[in-house]
mmCIF file of C-alpha atoms in Angstrom:
data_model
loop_
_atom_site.group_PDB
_atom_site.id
_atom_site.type_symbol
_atom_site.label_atom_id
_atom_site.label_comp_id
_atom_site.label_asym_id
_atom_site.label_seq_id
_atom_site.Cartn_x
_atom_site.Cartn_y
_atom_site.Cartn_z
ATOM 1 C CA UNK O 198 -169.662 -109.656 76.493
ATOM 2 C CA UNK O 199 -167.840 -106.563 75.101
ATOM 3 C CA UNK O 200 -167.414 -103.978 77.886
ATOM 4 C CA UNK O 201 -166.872 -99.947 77.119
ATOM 5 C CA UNK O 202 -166.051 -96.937 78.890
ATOM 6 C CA UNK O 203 -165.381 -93.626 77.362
ATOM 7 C CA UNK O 204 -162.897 -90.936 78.925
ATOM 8 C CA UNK O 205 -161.230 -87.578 78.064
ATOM 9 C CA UNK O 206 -164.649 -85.842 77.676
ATOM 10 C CA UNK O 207 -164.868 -81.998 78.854
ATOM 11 C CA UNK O 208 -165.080 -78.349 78.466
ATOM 12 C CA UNK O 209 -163.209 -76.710 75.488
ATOM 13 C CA UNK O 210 -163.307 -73.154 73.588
ATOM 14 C CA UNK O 211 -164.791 -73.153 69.995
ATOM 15 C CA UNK O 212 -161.394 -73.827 67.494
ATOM 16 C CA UNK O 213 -160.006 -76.243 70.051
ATOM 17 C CA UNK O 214 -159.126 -79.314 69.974
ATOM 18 C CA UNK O 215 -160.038 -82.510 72.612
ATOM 19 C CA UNK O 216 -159.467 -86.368 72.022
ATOM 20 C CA UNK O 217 -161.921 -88.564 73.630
ATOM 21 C CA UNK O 218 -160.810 -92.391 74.439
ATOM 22 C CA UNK O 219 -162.703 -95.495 74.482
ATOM 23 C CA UNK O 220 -161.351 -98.615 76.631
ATOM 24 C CA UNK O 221 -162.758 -102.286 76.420
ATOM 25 C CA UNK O 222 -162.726 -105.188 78.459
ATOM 26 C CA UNK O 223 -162.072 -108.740 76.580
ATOM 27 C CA UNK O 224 -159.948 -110.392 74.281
ATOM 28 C CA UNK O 225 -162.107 -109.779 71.260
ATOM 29 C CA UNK O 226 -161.691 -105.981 70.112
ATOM 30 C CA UNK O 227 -160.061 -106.996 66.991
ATOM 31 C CA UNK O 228 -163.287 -108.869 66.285
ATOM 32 C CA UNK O 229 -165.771 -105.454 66.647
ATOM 33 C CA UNK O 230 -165.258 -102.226 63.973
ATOM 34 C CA UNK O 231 -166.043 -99.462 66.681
ATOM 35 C CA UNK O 232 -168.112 -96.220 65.795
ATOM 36 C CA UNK O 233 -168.394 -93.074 68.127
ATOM 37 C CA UNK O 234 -171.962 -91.566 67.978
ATOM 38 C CA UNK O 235 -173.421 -88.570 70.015
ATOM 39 C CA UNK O 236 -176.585 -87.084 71.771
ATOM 40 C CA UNK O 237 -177.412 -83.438 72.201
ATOM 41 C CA UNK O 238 -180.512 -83.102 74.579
ATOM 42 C CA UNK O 239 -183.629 -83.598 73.073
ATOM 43 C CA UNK O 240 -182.106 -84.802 69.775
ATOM 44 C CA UNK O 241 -181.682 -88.183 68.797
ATOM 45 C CA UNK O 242 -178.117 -90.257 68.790
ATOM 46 C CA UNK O 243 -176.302 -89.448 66.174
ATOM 47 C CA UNK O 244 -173.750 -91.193 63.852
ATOM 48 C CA UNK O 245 -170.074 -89.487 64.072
ATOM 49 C CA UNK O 246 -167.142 -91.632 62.978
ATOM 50 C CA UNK O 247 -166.224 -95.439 62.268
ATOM 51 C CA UNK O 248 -163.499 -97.631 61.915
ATOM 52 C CA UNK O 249 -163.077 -101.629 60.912
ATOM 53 C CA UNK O 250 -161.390 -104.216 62.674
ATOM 54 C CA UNK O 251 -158.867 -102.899 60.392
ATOM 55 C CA UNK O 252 -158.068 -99.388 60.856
ATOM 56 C CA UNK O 253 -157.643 -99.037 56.816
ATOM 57 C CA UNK O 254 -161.536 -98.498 56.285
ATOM 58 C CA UNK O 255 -162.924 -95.115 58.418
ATOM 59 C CA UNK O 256 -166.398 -93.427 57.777
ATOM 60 C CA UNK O 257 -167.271 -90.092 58.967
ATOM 61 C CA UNK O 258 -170.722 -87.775 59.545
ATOM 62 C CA UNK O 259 -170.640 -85.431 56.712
ATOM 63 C CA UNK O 260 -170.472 -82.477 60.191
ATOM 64 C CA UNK O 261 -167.209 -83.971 61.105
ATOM 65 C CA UNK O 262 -165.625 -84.491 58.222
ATOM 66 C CA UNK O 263 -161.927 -82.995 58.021
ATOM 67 C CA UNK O 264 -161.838 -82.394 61.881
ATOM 68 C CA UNK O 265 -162.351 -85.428 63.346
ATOM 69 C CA UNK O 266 -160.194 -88.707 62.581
ATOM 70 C CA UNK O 267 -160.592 -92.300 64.703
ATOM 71 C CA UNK O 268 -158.087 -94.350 65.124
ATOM 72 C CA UNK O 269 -157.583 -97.719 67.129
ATOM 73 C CA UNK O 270 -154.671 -99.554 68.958
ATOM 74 C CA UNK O 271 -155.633 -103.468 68.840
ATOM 75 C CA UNK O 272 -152.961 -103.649 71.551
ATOM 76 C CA UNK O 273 -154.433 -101.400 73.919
ATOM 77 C CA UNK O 274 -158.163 -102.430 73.442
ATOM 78 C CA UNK O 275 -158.258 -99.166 72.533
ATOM 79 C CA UNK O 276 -160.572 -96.436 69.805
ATOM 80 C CA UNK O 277 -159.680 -92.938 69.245
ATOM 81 C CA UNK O 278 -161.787 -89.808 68.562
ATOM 82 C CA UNK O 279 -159.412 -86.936 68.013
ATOM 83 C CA UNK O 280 -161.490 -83.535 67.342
ATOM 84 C CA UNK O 281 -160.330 -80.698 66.282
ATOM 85 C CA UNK O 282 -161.961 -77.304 65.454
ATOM 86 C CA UNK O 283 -164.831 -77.699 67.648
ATOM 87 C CA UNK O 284 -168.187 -76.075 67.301
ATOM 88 C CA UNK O 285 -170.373 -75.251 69.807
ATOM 89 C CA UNK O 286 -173.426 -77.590 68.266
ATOM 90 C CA UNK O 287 -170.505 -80.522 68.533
ATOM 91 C CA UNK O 288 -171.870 -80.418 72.459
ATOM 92 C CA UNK O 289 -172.840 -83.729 73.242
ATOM 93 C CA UNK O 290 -172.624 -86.983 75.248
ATOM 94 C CA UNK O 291 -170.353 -88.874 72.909
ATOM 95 C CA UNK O 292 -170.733 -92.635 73.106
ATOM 96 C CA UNK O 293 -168.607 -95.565 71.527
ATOM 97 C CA UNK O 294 -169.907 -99.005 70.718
ATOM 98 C CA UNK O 295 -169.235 -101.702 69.289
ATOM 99 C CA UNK O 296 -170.198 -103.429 65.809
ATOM 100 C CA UNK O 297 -169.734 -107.133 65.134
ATOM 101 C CA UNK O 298 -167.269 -107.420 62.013
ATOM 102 C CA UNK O 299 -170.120 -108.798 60.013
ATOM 103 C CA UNK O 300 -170.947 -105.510 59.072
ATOM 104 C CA UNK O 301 -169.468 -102.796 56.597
ATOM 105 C CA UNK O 302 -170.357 -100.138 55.089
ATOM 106 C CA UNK O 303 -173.553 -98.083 55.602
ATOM 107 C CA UNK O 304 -174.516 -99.999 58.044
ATOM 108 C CA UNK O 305 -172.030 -98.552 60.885
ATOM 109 C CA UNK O 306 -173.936 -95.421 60.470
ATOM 110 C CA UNK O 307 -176.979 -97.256 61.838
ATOM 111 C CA UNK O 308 -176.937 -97.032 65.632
ATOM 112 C CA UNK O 309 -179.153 -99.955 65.658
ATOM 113 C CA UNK O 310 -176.617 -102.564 64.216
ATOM 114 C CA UNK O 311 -174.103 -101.963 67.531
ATOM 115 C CA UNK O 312 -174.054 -104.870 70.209
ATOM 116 C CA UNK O 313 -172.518 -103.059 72.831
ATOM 117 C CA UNK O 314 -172.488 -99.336 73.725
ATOM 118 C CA UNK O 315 -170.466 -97.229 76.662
ATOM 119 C CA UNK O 316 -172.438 -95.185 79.044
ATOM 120 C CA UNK O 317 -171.076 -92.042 77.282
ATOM 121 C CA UNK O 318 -168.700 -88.965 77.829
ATOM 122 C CA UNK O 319 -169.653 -84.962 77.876
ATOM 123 C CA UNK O 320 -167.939 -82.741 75.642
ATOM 124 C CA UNK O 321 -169.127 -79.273 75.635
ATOM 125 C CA UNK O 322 -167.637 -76.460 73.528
ATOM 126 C CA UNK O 323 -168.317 -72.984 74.661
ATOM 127 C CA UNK O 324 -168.442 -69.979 71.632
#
């Protein structure tokens, strides 16, 4: 069991920046690739950023592409989701889960292929 909870969510002016943080429980974060993946109300959960066991391989949402970067620290059971430049329509819950290693690719753009999944974190950007 893989546990996840999100922090650093919150209220930020359009240009600005925010990082939110996600935190696991367990010895086996080196064996997951996280992703980060967000919900606007009444629109569906959406793919934002990914990263491998190995923070050498990174995938992005075409939206977020050149202002957001994730990182992790294996050491700290921890992934990163800097942001910078915010938009107003990047107002969301933001969520982090948590992909078994077997996967690559396109498939951590797929919300379905994630085992385990935070309860989420607001970020809201006001224009």
């Amino acid at each position: 069991q893989v546990q996840l909870v999100e922090s650093g969510g919150g209220l930020v002016q359009a240009g600005g920046s925010l990082r939110v943080s996600c935190t696991t429980a367990g010895r086996t974060f080196s064996s997951y690739g996280m992703g980060w993946f967000r919900q606007a109300p009444g629109k569906d959960r959406d793919f934002v950023a990914g990263i491998g066991w190995s923070d050498d391989i990174t995938y992005y949402a075409d939206s977020v592409k050149g202002r957001f970067t994730i990182s992790r620290d294996n050491a700290k059971n921890t992934v990163y989701l800097r942001m910078n430049s915010l938009k107003p329509e990047d107002t969301a819950v933001y969520y982090c889960a948590a992909i078994r290693n077997s996967y690559s690719g396109r498939q951590y753009y797929d919300s379905g292929n994630y085992a385990y999944w935070g309860q989420g974190t607001q970020v809201t950007v006001s224009s």
